[in-house]
Structure formats: structure tokens, C-alpha cells
mmCIF file of C-alpha atoms and ligand atoms in Angstrom:
data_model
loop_
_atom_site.group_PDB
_atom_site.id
_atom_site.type_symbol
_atom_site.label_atom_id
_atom_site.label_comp_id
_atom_site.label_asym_id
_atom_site.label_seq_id
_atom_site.Cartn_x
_atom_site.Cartn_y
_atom_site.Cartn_z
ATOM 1 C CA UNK A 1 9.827 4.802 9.365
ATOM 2 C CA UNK A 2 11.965 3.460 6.790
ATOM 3 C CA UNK A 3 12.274 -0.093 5.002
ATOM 4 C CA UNK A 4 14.739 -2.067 3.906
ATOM 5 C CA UNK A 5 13.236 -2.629 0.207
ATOM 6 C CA UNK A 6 12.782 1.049 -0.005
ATOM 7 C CA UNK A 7 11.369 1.417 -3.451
ATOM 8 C CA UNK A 8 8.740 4.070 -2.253
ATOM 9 C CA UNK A 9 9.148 7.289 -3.785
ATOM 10 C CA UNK A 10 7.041 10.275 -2.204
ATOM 11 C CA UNK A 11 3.670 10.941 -4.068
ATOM 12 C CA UNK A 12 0.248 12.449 -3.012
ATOM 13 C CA UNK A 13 -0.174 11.072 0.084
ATOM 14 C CA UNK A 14 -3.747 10.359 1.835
ATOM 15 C CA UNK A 15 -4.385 13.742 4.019
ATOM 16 C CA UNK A 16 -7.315 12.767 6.288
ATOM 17 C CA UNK A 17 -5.131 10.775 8.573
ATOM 18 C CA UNK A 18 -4.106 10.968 12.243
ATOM 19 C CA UNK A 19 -0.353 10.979 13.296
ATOM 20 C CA UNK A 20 0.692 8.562 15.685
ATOM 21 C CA UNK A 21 3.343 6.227 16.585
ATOM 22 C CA UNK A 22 1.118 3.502 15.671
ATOM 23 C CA UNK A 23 -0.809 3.302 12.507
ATOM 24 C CA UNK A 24 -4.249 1.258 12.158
ATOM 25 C CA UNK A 25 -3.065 0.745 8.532
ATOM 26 C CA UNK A 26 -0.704 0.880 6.297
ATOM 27 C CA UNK A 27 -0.992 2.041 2.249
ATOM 28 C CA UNK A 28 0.959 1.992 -0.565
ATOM 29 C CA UNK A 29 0.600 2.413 -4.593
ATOM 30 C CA UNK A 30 2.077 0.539 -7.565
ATOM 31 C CA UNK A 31 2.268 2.477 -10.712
ATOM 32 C CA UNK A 32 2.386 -0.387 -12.791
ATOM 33 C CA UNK A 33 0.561 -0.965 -16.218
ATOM 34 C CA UNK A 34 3.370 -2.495 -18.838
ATOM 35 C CA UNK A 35 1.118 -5.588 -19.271
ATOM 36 C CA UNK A 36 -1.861 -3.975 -20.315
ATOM 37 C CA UNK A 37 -3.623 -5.872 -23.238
ATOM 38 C CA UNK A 38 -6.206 -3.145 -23.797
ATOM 39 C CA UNK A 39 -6.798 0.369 -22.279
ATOM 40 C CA UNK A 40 -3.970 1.255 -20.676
ATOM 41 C CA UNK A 41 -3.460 4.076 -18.068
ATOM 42 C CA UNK A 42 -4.165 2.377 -14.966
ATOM 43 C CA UNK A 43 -0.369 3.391 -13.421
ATOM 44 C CA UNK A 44 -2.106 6.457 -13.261
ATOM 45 C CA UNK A 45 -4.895 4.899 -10.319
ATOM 46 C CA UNK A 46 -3.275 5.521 -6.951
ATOM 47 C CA UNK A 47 -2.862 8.904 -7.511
ATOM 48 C CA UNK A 48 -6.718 9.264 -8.194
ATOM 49 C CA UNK A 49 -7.630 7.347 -5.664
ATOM 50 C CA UNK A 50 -5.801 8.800 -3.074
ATOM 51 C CA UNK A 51 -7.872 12.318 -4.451
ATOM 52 C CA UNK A 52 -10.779 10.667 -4.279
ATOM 53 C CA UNK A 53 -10.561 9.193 -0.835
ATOM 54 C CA UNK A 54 -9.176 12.907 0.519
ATOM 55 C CA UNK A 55 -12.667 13.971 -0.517
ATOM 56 C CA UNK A 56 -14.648 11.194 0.994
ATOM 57 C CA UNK A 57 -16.361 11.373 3.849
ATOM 58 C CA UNK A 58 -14.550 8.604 6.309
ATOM 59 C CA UNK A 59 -17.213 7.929 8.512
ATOM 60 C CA UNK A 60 -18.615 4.045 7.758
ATOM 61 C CA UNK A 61 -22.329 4.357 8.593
ATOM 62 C CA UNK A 62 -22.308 0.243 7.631
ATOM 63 C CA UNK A 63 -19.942 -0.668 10.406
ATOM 64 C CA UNK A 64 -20.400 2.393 12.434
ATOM 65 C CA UNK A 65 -16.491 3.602 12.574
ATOM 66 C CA UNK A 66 -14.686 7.233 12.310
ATOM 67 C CA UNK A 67 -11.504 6.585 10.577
ATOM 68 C CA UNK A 68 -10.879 10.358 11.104
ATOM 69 C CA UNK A 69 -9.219 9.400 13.933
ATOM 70 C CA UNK A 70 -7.263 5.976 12.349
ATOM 71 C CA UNK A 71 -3.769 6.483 11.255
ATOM 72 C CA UNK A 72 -3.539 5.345 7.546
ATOM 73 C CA UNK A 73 0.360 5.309 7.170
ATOM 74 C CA UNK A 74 0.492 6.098 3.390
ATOM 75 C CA UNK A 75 4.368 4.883 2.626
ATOM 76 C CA UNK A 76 4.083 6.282 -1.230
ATOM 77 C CA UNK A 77 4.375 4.157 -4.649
ATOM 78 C CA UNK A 78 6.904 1.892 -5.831
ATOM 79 C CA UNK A 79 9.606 2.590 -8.215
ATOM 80 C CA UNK A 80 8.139 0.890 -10.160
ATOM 81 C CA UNK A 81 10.408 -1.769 -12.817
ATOM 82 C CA UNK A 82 9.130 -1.904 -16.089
ATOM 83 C CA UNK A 83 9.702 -5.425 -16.172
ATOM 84 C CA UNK A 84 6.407 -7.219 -14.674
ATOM 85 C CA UNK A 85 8.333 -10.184 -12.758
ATOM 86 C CA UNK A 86 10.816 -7.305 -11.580
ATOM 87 C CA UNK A 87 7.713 -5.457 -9.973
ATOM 88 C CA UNK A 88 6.101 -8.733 -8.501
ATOM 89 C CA UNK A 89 9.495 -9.209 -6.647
ATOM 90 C CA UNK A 90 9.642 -5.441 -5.485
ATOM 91 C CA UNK A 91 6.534 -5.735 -4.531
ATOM 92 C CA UNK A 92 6.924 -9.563 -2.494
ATOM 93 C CA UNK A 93 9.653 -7.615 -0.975
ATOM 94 C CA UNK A 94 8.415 -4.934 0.423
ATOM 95 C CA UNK A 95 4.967 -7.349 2.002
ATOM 96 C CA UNK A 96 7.193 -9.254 3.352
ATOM 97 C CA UNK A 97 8.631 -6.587 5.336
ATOM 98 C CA UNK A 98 4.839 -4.900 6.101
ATOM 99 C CA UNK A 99 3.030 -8.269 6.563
ATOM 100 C CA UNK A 100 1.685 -8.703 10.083
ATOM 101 C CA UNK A 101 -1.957 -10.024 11.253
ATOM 102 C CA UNK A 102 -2.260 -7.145 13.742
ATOM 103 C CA UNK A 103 -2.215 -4.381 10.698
ATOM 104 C CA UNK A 104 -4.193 -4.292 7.360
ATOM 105 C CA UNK A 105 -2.254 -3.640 4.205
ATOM 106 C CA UNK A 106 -3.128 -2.062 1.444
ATOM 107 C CA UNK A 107 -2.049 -1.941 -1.989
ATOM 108 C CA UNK A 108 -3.092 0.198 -4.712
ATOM 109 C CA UNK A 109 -2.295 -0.903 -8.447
ATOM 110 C CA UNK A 110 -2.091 -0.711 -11.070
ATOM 111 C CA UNK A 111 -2.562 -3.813 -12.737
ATOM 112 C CA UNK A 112 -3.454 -7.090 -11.546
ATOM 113 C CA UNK A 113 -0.283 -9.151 -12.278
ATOM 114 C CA UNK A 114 1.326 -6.736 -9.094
ATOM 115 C CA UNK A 115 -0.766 -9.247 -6.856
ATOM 116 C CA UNK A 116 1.570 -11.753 -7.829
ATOM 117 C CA UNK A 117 4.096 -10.542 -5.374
ATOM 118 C CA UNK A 118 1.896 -9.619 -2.414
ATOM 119 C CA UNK A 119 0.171 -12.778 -2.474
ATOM 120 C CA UNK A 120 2.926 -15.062 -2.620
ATOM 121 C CA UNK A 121 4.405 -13.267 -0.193
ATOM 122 C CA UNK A 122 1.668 -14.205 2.569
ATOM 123 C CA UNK A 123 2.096 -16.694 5.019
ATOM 124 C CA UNK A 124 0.364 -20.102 3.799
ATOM 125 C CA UNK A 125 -2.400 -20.139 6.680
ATOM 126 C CA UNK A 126 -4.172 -17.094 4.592
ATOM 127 C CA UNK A 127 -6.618 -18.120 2.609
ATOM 128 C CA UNK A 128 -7.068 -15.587 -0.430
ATOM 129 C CA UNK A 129 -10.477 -14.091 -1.878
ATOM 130 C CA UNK A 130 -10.075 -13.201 -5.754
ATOM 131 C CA UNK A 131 -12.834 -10.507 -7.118
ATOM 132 C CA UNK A 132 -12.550 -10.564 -10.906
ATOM 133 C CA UNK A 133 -14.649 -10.619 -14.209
ATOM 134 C CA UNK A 134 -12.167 -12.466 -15.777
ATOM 135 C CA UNK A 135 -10.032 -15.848 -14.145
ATOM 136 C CA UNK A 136 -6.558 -14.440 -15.600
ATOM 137 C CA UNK A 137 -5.233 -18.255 -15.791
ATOM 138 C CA UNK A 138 -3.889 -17.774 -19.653
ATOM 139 C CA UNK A 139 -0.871 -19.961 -20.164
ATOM 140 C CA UNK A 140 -0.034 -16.919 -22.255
ATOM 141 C CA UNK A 141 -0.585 -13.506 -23.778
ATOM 142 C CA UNK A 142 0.303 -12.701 -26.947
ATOM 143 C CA UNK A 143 3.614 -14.734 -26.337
ATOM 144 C CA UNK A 144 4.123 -13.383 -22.665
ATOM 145 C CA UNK A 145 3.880 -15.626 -19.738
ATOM 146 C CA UNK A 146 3.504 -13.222 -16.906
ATOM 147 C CA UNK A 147 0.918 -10.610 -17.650
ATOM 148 C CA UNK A 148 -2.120 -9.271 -15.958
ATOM 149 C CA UNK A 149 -4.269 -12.166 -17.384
ATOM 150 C CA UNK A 150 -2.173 -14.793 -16.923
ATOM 151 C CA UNK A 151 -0.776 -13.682 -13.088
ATOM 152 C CA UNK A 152 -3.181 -15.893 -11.274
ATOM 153 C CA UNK A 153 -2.202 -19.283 -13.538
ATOM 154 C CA UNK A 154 1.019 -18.655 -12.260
ATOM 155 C CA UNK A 155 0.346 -18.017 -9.156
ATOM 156 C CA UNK A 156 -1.778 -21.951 -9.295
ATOM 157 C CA UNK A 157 2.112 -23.130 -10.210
ATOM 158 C CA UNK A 158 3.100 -22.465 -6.286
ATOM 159 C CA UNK A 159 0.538 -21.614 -4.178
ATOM 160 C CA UNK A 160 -2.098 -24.497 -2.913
ATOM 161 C CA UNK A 161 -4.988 -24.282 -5.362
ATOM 162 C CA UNK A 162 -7.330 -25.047 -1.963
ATOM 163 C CA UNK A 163 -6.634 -21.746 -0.733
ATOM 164 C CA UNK A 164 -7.825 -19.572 -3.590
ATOM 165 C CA UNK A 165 -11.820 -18.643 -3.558
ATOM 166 C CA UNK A 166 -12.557 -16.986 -7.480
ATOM 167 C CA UNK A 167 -15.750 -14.468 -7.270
ATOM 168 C CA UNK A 168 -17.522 -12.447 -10.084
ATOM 169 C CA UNK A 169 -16.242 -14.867 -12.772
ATOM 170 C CA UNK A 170 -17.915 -14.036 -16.275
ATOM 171 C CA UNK A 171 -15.484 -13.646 -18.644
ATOM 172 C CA UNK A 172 -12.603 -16.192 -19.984
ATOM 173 C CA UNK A 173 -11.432 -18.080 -22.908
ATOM 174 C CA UNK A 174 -12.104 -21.787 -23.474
ATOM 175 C CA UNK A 175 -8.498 -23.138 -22.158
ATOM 176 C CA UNK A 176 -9.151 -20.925 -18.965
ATOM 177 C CA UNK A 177 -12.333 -22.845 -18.385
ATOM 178 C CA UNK A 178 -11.032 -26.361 -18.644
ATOM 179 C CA UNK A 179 -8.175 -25.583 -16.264
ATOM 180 C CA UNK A 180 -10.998 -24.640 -13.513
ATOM 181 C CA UNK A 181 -12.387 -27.983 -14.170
ATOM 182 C CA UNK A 182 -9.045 -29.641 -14.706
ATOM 183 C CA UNK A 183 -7.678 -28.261 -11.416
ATOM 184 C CA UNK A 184 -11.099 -28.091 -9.411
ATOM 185 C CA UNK A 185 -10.878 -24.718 -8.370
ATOM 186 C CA UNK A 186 -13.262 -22.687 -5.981
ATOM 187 C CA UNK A 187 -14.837 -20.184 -8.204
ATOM 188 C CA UNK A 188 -17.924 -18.713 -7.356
ATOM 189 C CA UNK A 189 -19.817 -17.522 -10.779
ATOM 190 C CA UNK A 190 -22.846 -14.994 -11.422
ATOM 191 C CA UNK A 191 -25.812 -15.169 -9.517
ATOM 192 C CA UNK A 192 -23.838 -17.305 -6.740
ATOM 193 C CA UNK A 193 -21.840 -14.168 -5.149
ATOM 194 C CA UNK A 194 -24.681 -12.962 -3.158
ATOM 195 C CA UNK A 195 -23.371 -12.875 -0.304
ATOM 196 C CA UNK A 196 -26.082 -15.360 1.695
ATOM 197 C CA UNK A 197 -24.495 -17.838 -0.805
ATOM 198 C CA UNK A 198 -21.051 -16.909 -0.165
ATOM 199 C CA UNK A 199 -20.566 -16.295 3.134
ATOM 200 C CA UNK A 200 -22.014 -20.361 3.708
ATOM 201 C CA UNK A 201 -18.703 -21.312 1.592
ATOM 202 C CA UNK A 202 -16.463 -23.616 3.649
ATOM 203 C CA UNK A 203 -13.716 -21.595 2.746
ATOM 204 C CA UNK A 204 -14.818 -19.315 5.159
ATOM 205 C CA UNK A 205 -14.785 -21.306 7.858
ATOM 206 C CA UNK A 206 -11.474 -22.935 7.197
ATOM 207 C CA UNK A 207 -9.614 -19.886 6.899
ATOM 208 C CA UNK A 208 -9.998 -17.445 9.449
ATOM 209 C CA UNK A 209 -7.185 -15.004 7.898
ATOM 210 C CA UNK A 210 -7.807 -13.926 4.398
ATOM 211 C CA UNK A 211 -6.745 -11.743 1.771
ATOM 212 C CA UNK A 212 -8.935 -10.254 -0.402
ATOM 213 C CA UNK A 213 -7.937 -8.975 -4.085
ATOM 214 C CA UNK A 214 -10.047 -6.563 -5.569
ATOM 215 C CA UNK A 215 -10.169 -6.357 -9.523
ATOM 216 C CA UNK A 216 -12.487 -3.289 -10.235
ATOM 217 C CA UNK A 217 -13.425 -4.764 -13.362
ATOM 218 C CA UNK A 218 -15.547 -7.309 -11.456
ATOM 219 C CA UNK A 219 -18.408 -4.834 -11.066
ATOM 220 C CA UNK A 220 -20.629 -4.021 -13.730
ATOM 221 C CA UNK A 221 -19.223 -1.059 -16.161
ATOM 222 C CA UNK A 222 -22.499 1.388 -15.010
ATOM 223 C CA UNK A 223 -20.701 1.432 -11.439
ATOM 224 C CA UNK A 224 -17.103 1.548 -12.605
ATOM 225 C CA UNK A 225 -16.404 2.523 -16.185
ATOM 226 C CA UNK A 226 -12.854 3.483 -15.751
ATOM 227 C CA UNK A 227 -11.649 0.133 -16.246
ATOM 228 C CA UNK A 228 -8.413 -1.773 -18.527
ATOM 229 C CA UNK A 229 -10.840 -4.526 -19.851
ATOM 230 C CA UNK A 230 -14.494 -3.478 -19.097
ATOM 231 C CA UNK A 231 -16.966 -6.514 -18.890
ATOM 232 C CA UNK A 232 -20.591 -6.260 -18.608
ATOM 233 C CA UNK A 233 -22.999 -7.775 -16.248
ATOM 234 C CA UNK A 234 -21.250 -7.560 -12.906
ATOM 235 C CA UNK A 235 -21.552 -6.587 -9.226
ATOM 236 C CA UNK A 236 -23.334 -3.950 -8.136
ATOM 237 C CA UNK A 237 -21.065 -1.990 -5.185
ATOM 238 C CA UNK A 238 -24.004 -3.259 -2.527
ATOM 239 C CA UNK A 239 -22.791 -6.987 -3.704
ATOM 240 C CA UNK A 240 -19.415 -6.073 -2.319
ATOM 241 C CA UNK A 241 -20.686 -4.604 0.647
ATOM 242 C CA UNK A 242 -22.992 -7.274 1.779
ATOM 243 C CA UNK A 243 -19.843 -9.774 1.741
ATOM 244 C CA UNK A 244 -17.841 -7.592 3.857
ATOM 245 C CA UNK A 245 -21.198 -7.106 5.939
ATOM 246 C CA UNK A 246 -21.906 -11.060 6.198
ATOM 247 C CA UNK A 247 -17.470 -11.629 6.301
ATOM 248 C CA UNK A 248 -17.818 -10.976 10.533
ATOM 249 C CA UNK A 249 -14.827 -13.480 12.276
ATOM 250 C CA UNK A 250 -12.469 -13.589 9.360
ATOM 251 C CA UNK A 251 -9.846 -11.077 9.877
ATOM 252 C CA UNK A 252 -8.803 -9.088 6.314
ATOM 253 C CA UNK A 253 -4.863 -8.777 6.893
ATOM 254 C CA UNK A 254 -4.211 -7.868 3.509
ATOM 255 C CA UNK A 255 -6.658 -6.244 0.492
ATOM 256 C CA UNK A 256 -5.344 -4.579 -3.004
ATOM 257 C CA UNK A 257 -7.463 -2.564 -5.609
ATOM 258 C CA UNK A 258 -6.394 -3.028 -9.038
ATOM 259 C CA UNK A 259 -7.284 -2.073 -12.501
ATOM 260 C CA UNK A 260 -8.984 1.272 -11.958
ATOM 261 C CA UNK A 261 -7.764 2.926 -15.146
ATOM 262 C CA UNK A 262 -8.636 7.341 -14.816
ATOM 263 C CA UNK A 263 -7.677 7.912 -18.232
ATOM 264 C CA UNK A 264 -10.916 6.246 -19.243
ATOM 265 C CA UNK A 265 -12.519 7.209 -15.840
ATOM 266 C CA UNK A 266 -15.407 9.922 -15.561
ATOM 267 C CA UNK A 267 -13.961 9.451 -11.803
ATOM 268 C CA UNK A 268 -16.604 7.049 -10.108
ATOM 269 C CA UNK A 269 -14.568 4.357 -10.513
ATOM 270 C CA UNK A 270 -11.582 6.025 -8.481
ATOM 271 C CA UNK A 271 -14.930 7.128 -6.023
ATOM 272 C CA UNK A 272 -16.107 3.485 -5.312
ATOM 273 C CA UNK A 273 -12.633 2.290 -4.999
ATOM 274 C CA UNK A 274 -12.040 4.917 -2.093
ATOM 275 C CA UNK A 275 -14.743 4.116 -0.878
ATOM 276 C CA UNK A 276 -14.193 0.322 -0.619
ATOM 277 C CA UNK A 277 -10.554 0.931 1.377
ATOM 278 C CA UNK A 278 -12.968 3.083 3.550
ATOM 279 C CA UNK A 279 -15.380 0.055 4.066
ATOM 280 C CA UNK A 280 -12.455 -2.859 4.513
ATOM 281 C CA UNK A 281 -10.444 -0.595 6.718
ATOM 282 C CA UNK A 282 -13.511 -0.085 8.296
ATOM 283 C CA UNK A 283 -14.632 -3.800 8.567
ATOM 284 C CA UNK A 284 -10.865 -4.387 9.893
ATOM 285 C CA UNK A 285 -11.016 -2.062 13.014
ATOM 286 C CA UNK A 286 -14.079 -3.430 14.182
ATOM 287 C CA UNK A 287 -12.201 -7.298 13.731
ATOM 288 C CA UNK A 288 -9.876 -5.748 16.417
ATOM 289 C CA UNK A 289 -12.168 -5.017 19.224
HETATM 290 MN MN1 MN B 301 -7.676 -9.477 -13.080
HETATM 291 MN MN1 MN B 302 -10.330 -8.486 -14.708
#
């Protein structure tokens, strides 16, 4: 299949997939790391996690599904720009070609600011679940506007602050915490993610569609050490997997995994990120039936 923002360059693809007309899914990679303030390297993440994944075993014990026979249709990476507003509009592009509530997308980054583009490109009934250490609402960094710490503050500028939940928060400056309280956003701190607590959020209930961006630096370092900006104290992989586990009704139609960074990586990082697109594509098929 081809698209009309065709960006997507051939890379290692995802092998353990079944070819049909039809895919279950739909992947792609953003090579993307310009922005980085500290270890940089994560453009180098959906080619390891695509390795990683092709040595996974795909069976989900947890929601009891074989995606060995589930068409992932792995389109590639972007071309990437080097410019990071450049990217977010490749990127809002090509979602807004692959965007449908019948398919789960998946993006793999990269760094954060890429989510920019996908979710502003979703339709405004989505409501949109934010797993990160840090808040990334800077007004700036180090004199730029529109960085991987700052991409979500911008985001706040256009998109209804009421349909943004913020989980794993544990790490931000001073001006990033008076803008939460300034702008009364939903953000659900330490000790509060377990996912009895979370699951009982309204948001929830009101939005049945969600999208769910995944900064790996919201679990704790032990778990995934191949990270841009590491930050202790943070979710255990179980955490994650008891909110999918208690997230039955809501219907994931979009996820991305950023900030995995393999040149600081001893490669469990680019393991429990595989295996999280295992568990949400997972948690997606059964949404179907
Ligand atoms: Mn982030
Ligand atoms: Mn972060």
C-alpha cells in the first residue's frame, strides 16, 4: 500500500507477522533525536526495537492472544527533517492518513516532541493518556520553544487541556509545576498510578477512545536504563501492565513509545518496550471481539 505523505523509507521491518490484505495493526518508526537535551541516540530506537520484538515470544499469556497470526503492517521510518516542527508535521501527516478507530497505530520514536504531530492529529473525541517522569511543559529550552521537554506545553496551546490525563509525574522544574496548578491539569503523581487508583479516574469513563503515549523514561532506571533523561523512582513494568489489565472498554486507537535511547541501552529497555507493543496490541484485539 502506498501513502500520500510517503516519507517512509524501507528499514528492518518486524518479521513475525502474517500477510494479509488486512492488517490488525499498523507500525511505523521516527528516527528523530535533534532536540535531545542530554543523552542522545534515541533515533537509533526503532531499529532496536523492532530486533527485540523479532525475538520475543508474541504470545500474551495476560490477555490470552497469539499475535503470530496478527498482521502488524510495519510501513518503515520517516525521513526524518532535522527540523523538530518539520517532523511533527510529517508526522501529523502521515496519522492523518493512518488514523482510523477500527486499527491501532503505532509509532516508534525517537523523541518525545514527535508526539506533537500524532496527537494533534487525532480526532477531538480521543481522550489522550501521557506516561512520563517528567511533564515536558517548559516555555523553553535553552532558547528553543519546541523541544522534547517543552512538546506537551505546546501541545496545552491547542488541544483542550480536559482531555489530557499526565501519569508517572516525578520530575519538573518550578514554572512546570505552577502551570499544572495554573491550568488545573489531570496529572496523576507517584504512589497514585496504581492502577486500582487509576482506572476509578473519570477520565476513563468520559472517554471511551484514547491514546496512550508512552515515555520509557517513566519507569524506574533498574527496568529501563537506556533512557535520554533517566529519572529514578518510577514504574515498575507490572504498573504498566495492571493499567492495561484494569483499561477493559476503552478502545487504544493510537499508542507511541518514545525515548528508548540503545546507545546507553544494555538492551532491556528496547526488551520491555517490545514487549509493551506486544501487550497493547494485545489488549487491542481482544477490544475487537
Ligand atoms: Mn517526555
Ligand atoms: Mn521524560
Amino acid at each position: 500500500m502506498s501513502y500520500q505523505n510517503l516519507y517512509l523509507q524501507e528499514s528492518g521491518k518486524i518479521m513475525k507477522l502474517v500477510e494479509s490484505d488486512k492488517p490488525n495493526a499498523k507500525l511505523f518508526g521516527v528516527p528523530f533525536d535533534s532536540t535531545s537535551s542530554f543523552r542522545v541516540g534515541s533515533k537509533f530506537a526503532p531499529h532496536e526495537i523492532r530486533v527485540a520484538f523479532n525475538n520475543l515470544e508474541i504470545y500474551s499469556r495476560i490477555f490470552d492472544v497469539n499475535l503470530e497470526k496478527y498482521y502488524i503492517e510495519d510501513l518503515g521510518d520517516v525521513s526524518a527533517s532535522c527540523d523538530a516542527r518539520v517532523v511533527s508535521k510529517q508526522v501529523s501527516n502521515l496519522w492523518k492518513e493512518l488514523i482510523t478507530k477500527e486499527v491501532p497505530i503505532c509509532m516508534l520514536g525517537g523523541e518525545h516532541s514527535i508526539s506533537y504531530g500524532s496527537i494533534s492529529a487525532l480526532p477531538e473525541d480521543v481522550g489522550i493518556v501521557v506516561f512520563d517522569a517528567h511533564l515536558d511543559l517548559r516555555e523553553e529550552l535553552n532558547g528553543s520553544d519546541f523541544t522534547h521537554d517543552t512538546f506537551l506545553r505546546r501541545l496545552l496551546e491547542i488541544v483542550d487541556r480536559r482531555r489530557f490525563i499526565h501519569v508517572g509525574s516525578r520530575a519538573a522544574c518550578a514554572q512546570e509545576w505552577e502551570y499544572v496548578k495554573e491550568k488545573d491539569l489531570r496529572i496523576i503523581e507517584q504512589d497514585c498510578y496504581k492502577a486500582t487508583v487509576l482506572s476509578k479516574n473519570n477520565f476513563f469513563r468520559k472517554y471511551k477512545n484514547i491514546y496512550v503515549s508512552v515515555d520509557m523514561d517513566v519507569f524506574d532506571p533498574a527496568f529501563a536504563p537506556g533512557i535520554g533523561n533517566p529519572e529514578p523512582c518510577g514504574l515498575s513494568p507490572k504498573d504498566f501492565l495492571d493499567f492495561l489489565r484494569n483499561l477493559r472498554g476503552n478502545r487504544i486507537v493510537g499508542f507511541d513509545i518514545v525515548e528508548v535511547c540503545p546507545p546507553y541501552d544494555n538492551g532491556n529497555t528496547s526488551i520491555l518496550a517490545a514487549k509493551l507493543i506486544l501487550e497493547i496490541l494485545s489488549y487491542c484485539h481482544l477490544m475487537k471481539h
